[in-house]
PDB file of C-alpha atoms in Angstrom:
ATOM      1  CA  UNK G 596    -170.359 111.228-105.479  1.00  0.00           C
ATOM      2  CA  UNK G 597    -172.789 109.967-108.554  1.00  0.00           C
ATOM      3  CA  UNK G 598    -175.496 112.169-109.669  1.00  0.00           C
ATOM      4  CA  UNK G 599    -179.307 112.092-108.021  1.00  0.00           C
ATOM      5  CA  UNK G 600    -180.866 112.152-111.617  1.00  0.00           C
ATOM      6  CA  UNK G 601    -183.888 110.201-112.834  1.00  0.00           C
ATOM      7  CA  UNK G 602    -181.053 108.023-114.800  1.00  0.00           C
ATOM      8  CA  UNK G 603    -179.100 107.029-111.927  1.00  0.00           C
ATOM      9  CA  UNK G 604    -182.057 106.342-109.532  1.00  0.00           C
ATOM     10  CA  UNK G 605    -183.398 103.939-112.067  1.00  0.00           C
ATOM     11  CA  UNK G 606    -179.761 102.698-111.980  1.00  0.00           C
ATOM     12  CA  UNK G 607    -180.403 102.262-107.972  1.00  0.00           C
ATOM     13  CA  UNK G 608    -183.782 100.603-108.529  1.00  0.00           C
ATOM     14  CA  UNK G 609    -182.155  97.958-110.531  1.00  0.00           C
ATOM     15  CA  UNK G 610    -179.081  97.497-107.775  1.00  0.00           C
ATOM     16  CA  UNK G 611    -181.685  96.567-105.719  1.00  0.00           C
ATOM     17  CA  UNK G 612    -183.397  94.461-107.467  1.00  0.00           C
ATOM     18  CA  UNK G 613    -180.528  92.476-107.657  1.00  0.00           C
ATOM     19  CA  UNK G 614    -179.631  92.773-103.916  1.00  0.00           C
ATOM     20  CA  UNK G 615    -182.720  91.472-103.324  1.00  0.00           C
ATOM     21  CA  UNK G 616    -182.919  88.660-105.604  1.00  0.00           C
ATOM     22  CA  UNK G 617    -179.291  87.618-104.082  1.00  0.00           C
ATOM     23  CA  UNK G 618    -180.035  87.887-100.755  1.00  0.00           C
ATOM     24  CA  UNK G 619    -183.819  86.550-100.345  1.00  0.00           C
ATOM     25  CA  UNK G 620    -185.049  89.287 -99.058  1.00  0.00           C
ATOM     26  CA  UNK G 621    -184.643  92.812 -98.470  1.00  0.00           C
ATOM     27  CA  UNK G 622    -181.721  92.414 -95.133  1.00  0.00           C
ATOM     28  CA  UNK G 623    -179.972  89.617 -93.606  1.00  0.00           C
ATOM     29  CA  UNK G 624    -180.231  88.792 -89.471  1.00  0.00           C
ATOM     30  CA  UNK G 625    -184.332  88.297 -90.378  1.00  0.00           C
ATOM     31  CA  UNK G 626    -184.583  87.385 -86.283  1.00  0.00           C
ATOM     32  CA  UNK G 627    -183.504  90.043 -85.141  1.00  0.00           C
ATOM     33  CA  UNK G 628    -184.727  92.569 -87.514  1.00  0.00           C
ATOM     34  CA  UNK G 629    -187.955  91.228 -86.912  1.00  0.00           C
ATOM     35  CA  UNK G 630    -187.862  91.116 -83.357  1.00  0.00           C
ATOM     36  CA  UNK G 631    -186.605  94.634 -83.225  1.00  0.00           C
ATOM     37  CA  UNK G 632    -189.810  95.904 -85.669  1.00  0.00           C
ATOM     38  CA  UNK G 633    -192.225  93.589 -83.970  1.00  0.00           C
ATOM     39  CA  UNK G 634    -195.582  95.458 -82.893  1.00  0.00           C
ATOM     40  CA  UNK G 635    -196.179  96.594 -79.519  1.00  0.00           C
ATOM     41  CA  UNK G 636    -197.813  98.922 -76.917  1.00  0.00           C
ATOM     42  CA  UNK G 637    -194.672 101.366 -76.536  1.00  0.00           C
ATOM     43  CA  UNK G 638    -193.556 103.933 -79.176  1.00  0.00           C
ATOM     44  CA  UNK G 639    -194.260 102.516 -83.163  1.00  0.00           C
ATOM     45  CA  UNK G 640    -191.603 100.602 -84.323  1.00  0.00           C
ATOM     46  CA  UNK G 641    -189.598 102.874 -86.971  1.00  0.00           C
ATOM     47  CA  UNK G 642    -186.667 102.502 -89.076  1.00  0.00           C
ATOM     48  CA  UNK G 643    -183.924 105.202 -90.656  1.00  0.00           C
ATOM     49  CA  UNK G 644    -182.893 104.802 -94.098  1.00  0.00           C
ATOM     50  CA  UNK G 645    -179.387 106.559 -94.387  1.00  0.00           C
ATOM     51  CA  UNK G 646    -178.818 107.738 -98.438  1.00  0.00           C
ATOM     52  CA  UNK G 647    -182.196 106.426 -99.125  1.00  0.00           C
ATOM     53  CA  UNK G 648    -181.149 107.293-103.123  1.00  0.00           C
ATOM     54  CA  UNK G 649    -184.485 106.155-105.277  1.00  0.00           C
ATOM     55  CA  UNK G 650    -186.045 105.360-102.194  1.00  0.00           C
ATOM     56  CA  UNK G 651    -186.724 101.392-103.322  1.00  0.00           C
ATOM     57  CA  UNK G 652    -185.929  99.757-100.229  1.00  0.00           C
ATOM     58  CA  UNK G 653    -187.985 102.454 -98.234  1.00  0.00           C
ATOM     59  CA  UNK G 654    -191.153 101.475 -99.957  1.00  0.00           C
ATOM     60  CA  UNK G 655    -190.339  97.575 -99.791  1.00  0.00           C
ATOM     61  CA  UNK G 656    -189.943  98.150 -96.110  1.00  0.00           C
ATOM     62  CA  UNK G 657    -193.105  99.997 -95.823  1.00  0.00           C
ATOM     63  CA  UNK G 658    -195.030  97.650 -97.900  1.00  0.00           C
ATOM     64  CA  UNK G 659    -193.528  94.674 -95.566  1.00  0.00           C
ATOM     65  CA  UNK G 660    -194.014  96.243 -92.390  1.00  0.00           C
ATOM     66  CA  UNK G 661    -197.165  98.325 -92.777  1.00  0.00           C
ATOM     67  CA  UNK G 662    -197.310  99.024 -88.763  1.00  0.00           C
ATOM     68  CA  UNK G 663    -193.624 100.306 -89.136  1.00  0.00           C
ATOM     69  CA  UNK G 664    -192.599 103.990 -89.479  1.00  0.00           C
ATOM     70  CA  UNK G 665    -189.968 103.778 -92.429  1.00  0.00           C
ATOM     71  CA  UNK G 666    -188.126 106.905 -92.930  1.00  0.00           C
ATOM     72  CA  UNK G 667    -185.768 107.464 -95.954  1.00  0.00           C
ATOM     73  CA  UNK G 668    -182.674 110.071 -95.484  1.00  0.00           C
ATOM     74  CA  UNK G 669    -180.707 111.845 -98.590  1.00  0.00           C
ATOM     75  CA  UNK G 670    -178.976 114.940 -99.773  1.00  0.00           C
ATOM     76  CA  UNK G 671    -181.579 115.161-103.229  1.00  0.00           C
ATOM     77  CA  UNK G 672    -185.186 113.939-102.924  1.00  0.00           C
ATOM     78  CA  UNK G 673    -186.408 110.751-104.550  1.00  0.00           C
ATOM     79  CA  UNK G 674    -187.000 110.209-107.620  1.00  0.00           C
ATOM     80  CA  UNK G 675    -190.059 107.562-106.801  1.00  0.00           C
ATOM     81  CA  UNK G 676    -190.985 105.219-109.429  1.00  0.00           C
ATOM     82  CA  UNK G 677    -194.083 104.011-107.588  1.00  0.00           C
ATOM     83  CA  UNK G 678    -195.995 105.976-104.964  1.00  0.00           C
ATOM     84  CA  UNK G 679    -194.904 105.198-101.488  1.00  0.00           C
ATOM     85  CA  UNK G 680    -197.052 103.530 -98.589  1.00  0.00           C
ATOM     86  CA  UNK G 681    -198.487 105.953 -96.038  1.00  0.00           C
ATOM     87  CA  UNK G 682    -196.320 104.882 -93.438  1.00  0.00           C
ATOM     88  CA  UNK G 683    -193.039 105.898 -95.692  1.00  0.00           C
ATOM     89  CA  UNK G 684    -191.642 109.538 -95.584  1.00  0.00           C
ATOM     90  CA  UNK G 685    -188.301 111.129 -97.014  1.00  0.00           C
ATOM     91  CA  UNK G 686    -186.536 114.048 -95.306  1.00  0.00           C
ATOM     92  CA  UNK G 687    -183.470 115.466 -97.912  1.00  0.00           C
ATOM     93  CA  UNK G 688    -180.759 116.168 -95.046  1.00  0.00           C
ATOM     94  CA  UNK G 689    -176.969 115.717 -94.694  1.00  0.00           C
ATOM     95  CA  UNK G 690    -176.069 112.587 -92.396  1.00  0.00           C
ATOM     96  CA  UNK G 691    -172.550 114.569 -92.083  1.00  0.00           C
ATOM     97  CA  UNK G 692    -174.141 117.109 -90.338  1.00  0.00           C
ATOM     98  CA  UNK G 693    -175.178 115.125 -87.094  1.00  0.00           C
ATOM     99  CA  UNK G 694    -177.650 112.473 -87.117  1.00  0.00           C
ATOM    100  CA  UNK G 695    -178.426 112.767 -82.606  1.00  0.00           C
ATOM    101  CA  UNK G 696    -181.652 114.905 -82.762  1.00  0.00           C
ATOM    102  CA  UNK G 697    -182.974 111.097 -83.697  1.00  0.00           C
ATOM    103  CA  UNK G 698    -181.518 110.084 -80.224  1.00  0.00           C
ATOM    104  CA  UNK G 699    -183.377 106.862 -79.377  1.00  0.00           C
ATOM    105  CA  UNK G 700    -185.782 107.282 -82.348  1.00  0.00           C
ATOM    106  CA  UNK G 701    -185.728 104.228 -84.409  1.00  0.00           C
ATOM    107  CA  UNK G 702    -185.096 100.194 -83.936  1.00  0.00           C
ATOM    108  CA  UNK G 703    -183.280  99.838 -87.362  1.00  0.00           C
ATOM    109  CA  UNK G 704    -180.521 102.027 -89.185  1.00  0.00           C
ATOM    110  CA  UNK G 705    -179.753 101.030 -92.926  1.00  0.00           C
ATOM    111  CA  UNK G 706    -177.216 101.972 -94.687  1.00  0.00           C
ATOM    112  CA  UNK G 707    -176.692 101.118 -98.067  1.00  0.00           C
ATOM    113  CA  UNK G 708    -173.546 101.598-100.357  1.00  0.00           C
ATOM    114  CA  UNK G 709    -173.462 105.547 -98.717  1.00  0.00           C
ATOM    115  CA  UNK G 710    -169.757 105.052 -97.303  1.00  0.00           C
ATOM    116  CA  UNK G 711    -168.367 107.120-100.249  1.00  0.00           C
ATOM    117  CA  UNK G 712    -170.363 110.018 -99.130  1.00  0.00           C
ATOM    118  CA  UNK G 713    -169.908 109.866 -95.253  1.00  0.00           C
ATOM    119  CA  UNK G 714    -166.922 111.774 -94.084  1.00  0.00           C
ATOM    120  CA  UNK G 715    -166.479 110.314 -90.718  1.00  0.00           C
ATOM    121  CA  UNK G 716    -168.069 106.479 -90.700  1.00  0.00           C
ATOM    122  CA  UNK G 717    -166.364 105.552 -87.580  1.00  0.00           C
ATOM    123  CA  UNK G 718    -168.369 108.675 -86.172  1.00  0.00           C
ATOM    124  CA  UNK G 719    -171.225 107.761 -87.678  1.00  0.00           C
ATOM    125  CA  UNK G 720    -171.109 104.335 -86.265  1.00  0.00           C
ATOM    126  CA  UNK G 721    -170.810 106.388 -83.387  1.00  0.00           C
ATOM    127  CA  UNK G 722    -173.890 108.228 -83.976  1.00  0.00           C
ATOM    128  CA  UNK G 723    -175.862 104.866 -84.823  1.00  0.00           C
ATOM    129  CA  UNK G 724    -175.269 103.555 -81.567  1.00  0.00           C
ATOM    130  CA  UNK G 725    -177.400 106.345 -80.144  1.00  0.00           C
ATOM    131  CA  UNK G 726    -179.692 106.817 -82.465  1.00  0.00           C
ATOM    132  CA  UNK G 727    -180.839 103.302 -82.210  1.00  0.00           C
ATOM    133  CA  UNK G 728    -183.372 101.870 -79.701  1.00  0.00           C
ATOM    134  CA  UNK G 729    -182.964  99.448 -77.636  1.00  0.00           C
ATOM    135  CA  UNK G 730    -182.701  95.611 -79.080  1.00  0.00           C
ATOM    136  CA  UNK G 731    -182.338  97.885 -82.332  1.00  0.00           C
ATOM    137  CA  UNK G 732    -180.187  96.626 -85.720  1.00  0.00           C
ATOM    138  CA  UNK G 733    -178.019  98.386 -87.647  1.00  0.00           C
ATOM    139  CA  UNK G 734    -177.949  97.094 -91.275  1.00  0.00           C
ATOM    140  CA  UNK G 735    -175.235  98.014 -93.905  1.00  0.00           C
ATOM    141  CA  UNK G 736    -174.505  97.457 -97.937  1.00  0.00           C
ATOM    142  CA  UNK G 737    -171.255  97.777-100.040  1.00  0.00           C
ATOM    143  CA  UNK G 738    -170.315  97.302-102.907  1.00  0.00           C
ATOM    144  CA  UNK G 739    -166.688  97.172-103.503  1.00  0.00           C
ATOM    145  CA  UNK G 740    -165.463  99.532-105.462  1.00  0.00           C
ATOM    146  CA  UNK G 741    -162.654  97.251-106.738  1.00  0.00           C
ATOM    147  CA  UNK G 742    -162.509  94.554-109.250  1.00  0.00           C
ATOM    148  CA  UNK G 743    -162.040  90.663-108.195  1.00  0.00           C
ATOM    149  CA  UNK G 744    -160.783  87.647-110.899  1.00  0.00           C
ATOM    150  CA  UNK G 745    -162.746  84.296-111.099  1.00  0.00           C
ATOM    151  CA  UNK G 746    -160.685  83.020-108.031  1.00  0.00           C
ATOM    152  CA  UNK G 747    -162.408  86.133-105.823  1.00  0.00           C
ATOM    153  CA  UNK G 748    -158.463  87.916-106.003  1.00  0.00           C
ATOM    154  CA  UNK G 749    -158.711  91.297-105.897  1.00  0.00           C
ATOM    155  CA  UNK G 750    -156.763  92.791-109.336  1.00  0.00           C
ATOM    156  CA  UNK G 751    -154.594  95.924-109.617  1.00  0.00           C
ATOM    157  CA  UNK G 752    -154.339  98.301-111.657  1.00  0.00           C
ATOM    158  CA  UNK G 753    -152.412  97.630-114.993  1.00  0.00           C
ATOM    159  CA  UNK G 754    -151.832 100.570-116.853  1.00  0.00           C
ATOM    160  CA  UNK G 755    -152.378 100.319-121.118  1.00  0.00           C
ATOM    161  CA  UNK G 756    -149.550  99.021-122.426  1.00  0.00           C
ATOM    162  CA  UNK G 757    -148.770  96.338-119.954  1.00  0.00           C
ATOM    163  CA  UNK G 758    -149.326  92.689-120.165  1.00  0.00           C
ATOM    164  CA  UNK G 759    -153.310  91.887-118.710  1.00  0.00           C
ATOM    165  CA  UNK G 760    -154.937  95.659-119.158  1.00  0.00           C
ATOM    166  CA  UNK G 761    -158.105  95.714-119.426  1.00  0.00           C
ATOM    167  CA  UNK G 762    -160.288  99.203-119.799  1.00  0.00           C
ATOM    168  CA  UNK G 763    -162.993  98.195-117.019  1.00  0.00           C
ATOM    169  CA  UNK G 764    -159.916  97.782-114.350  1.00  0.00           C
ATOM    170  CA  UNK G 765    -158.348 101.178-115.605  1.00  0.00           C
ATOM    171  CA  UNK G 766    -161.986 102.592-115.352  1.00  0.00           C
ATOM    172  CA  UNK G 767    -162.751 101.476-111.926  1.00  0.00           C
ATOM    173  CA  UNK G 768    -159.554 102.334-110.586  1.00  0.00           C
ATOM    174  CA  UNK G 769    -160.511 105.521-112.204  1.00  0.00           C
ATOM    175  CA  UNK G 770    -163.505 105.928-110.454  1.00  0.00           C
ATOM    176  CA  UNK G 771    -162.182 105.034-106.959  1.00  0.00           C
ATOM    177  CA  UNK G 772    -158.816 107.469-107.654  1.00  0.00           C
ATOM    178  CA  UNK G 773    -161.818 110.477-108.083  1.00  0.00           C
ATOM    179  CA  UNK G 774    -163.787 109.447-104.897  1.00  0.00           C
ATOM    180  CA  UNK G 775    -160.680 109.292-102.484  1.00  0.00           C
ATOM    181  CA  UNK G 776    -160.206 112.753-104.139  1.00  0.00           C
ATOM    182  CA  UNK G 777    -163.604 114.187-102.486  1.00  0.00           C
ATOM    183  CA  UNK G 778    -162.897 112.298 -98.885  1.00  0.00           C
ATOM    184  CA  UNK G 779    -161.870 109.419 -97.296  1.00  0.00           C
ATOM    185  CA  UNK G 780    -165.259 107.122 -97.194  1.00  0.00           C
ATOM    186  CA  UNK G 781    -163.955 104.953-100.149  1.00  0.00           C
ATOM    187  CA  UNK G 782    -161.748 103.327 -98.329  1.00  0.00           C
ATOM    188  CA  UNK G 783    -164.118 102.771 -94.814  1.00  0.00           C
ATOM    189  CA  UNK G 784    -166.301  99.762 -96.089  1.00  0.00           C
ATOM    190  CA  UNK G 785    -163.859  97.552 -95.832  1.00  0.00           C
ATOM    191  CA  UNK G 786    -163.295  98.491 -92.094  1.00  0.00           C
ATOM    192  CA  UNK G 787    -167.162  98.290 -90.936  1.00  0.00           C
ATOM    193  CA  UNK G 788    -167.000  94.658 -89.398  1.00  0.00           C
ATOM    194  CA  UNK G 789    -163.759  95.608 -87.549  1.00  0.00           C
ATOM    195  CA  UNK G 790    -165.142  98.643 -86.471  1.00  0.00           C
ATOM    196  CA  UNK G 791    -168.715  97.285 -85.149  1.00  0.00           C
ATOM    197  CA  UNK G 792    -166.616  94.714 -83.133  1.00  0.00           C
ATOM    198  CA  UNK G 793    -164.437  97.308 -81.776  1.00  0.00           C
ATOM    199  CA  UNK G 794    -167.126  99.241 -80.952  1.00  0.00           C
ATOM    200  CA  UNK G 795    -167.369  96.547 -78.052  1.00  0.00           C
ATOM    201  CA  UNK G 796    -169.808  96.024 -75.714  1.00  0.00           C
ATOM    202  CA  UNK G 797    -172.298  98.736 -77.437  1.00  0.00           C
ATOM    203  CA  UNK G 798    -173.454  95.728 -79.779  1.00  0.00           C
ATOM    204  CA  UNK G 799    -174.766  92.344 -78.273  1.00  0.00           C
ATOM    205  CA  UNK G 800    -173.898  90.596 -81.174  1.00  0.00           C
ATOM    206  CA  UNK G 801    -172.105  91.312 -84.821  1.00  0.00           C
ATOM    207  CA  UNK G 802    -172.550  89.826 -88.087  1.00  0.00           C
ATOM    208  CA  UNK G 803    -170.577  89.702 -91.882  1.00  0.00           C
ATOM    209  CA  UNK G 804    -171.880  87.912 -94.912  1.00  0.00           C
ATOM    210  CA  UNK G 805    -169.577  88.255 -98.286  1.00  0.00           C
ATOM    211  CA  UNK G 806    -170.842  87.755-101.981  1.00  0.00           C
ATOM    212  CA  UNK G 807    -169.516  87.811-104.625  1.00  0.00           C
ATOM    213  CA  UNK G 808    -171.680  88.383-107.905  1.00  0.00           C
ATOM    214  CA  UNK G 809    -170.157  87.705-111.811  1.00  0.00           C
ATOM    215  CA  UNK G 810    -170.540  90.554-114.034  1.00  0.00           C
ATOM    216  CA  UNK G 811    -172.863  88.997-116.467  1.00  0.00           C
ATOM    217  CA  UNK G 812    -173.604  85.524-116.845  1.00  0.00           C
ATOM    218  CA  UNK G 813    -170.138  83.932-116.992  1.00  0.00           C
ATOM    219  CA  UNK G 814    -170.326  81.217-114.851  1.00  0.00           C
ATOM    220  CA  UNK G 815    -170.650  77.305-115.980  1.00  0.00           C
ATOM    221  CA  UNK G 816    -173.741  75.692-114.949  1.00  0.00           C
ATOM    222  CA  UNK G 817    -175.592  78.823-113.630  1.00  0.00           C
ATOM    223  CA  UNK G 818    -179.233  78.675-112.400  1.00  0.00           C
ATOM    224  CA  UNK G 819    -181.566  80.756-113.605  1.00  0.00           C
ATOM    225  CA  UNK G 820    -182.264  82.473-110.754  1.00  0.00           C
ATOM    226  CA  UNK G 821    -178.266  83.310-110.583  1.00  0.00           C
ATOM    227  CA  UNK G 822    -178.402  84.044-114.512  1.00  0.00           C
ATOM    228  CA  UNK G 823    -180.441  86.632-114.243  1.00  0.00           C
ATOM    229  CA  UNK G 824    -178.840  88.191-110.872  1.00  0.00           C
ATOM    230  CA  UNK G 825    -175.487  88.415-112.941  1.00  0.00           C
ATOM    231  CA  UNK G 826    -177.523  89.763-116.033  1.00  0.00           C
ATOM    232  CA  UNK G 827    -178.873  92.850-113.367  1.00  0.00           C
ATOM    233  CA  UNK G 828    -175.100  93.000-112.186  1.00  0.00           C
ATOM    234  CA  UNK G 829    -173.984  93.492-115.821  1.00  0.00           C
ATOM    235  CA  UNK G 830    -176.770  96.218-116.424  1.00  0.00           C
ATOM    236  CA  UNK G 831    -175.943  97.618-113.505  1.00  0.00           C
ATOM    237  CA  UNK G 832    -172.480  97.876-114.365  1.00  0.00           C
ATOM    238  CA  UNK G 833    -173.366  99.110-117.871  1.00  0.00           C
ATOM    239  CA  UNK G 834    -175.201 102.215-115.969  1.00  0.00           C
ATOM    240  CA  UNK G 835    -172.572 102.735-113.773  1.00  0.00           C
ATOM    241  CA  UNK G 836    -170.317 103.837-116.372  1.00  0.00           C
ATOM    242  CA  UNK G 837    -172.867 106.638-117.707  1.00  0.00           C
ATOM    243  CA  UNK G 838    -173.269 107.970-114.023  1.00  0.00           C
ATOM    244  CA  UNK G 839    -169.548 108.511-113.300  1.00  0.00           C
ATOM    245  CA  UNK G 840    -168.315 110.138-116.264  1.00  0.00           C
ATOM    246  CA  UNK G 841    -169.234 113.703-114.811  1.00  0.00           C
ATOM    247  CA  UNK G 842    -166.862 112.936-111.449  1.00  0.00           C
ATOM    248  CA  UNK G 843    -164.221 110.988-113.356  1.00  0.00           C
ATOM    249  CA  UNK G 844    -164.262 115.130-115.893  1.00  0.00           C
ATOM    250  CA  UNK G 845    -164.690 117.087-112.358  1.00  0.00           C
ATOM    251  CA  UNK G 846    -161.737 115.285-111.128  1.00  0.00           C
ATOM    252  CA  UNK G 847    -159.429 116.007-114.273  1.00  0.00           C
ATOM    253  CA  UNK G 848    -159.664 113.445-116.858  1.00  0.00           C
ATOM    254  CA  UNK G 849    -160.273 114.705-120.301  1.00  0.00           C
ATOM    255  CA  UNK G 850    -163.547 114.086-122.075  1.00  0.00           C
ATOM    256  CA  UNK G 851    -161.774 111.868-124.908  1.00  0.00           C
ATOM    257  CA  UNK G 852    -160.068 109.665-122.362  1.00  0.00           C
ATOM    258  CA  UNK G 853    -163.347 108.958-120.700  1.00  0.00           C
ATOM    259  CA  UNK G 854    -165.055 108.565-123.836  1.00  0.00           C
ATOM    260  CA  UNK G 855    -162.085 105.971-124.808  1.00  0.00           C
ATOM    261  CA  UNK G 856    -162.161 104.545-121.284  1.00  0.00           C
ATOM    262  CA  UNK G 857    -165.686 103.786-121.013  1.00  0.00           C
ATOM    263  CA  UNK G 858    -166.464 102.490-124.202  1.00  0.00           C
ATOM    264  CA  UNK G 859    -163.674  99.843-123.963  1.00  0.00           C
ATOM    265  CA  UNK G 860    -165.128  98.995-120.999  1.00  0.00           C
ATOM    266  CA  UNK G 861    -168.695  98.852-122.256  1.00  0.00           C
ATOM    267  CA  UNK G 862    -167.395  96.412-124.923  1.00  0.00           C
ATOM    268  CA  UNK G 863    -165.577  94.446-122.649  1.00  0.00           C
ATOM    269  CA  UNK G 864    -168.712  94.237-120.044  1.00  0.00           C
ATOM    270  CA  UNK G 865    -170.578  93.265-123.198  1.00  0.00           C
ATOM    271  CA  UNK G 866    -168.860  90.072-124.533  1.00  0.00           C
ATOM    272  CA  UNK G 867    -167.923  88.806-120.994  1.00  0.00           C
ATOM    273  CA  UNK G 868    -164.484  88.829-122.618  1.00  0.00           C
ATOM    274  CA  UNK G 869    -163.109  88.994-118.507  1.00  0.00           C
ATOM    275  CA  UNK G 870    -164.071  86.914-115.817  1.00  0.00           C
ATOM    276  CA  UNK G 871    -165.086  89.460-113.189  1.00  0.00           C
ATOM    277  CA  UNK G 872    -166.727  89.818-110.040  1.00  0.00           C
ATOM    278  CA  UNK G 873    -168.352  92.511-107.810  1.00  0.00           C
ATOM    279  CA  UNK G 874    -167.658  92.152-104.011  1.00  0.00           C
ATOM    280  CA  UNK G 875    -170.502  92.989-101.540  1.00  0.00           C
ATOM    281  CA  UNK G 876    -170.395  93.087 -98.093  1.00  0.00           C
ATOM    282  CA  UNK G 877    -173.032  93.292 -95.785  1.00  0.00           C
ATOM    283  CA  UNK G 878    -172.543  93.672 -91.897  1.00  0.00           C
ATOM    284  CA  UNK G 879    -175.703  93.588 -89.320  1.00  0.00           C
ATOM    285  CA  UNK G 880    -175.282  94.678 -85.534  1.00  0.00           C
ATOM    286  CA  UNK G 881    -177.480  94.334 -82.618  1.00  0.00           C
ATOM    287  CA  UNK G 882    -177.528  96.872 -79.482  1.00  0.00           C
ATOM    288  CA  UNK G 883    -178.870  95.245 -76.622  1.00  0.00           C
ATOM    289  CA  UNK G 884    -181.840  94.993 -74.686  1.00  0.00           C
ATOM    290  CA  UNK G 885    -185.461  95.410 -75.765  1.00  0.00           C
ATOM    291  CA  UNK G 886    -187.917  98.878 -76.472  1.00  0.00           C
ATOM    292  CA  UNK G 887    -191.114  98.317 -74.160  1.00  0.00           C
TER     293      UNK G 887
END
């Protein structure tokens, strides 16, 4: 959906950053992601990076898990800014095209903010399930692709002219208008928790954790910590509008209205002139049993 350029891999390498920062680590259900990695006398632990983008989390993994096997998956090959571990590898593949010659192969799938770009998720949940050890986790990130006020409401679109427009909603909604254009995977995040617990039985137990993060440093009384989280939001954000100007032209949008689009946004973004938040949601999954 967004380019696989040096600029938008640095853009990646500051998302997670801030995911990081925000979360305390690199993935939520710690016990059981630990468990599932933890060494052994059977096959070496391993773990599947699906859309592995700038390859960040990859060499985090590595670096905390240097008995693990950490393999990073994506259409274009990293752009690295630091030179991996030895036990970290990338393989440039399509996840569309079938992801069972892994059968039983690893004891944790990620998946971070790739739902855009996967044509069938529910199938690829599908395809998880199998892929996955036993005792293994599956591990997802999204970020909503939708804008939320400072009571966490999710705001519509208001076209120019009407009472409450603002350019970053009409730029968003934009961006979201191009992606449903190239497939339906920007509107599956939402449905991940729902799926992995009607997936049944297949998972021994599911988890959801939403956040909400400001666009800049908004909030009263902040910490520091959660100043400079919203600060990598905002410079995320800021990024974000360079890398999607190419889809937003590809989908039909002249040049002059993204021009006009994106540097009311920018402005907007800039002076913290709206009170806006970024929804993520991240889901974790556990199949049963234990690898020997």
């Amino acid at each position: 959906m967004l380019p696989a350029d040096i600029a938008e891999h640095g853009r990646l390498d500051l998302q997670h950053e801030m995911l990081k920062r925000k979360r305390g680590g690199l993935f939520y259900a710690p016990q059981a992601v630990r468990k599932a990695l933890a060494s052994r006398e059977g096959p070496q632990p391993s773990i599947l990076d699906v859309g592995s983008g700038s390859g960040s989390w990859v060499i985090d993994m590595g670096r905390l898990f240097p008995h693990v096997e950490v393999v990073g998956l994506d259409l274009a090959p990293a752009n690295l800014s630091s030179t991996p571990p030895p036990n970290c590898r990338f393989e440039c593949d399509d996840a569309n095209l079938g992801l069972l010659h892994y059968k039983g192969c690893f004891d944790i799938v990620h998946a971070s903010c790739v739902a855009q770009g996967i044509t069938d998720y529910r199938k690829f949940m599908d395809e998880v399930v199998e892929i996955l050890r036993p005792g293994g986790v599956f591990l997802t990130v999204a970020g909503d692709m939708q804008i939320h006020d400072e009571n966490h409401n999710m705001l519509p679109l208001i076209n120019e002219g009407e009472p409450g427009f603002t350019y970053t909603l009409r730029f968003v909604h934009a961006i979201r208008d191009a992606m449903r254009a190239r497939g339906p995977g920007v509107e599956a995040y939402p449905k991940i928790y729902g799926w992995l617990q009607e997936q049944g039985n297949v998972w021994e137990s599911v988890g959801q954790k939403i956040i909400y993060i400001p666009i800049g440093p908004w909030e009263d009384e902040m910490s520091s910590k959660d100043k400079y989280i919203s600060e990598l939001m905002r410079q995320d954000f800021f990024r974000m509008i360079q890398s999607a100007k190419p889809m937003l032209l590809a989908y039909g949008w002249f040049n002059e209205t993204v021009d006009k689009w994106s540097a009311g946004t920018h402005e907007e973004i800039k002076t913290m002139r709206n009170k806006y938040y970024i929804r993520w949601l991240f889901t974790w999954s556990v199949k049963p049993g234990q690898t020997l």
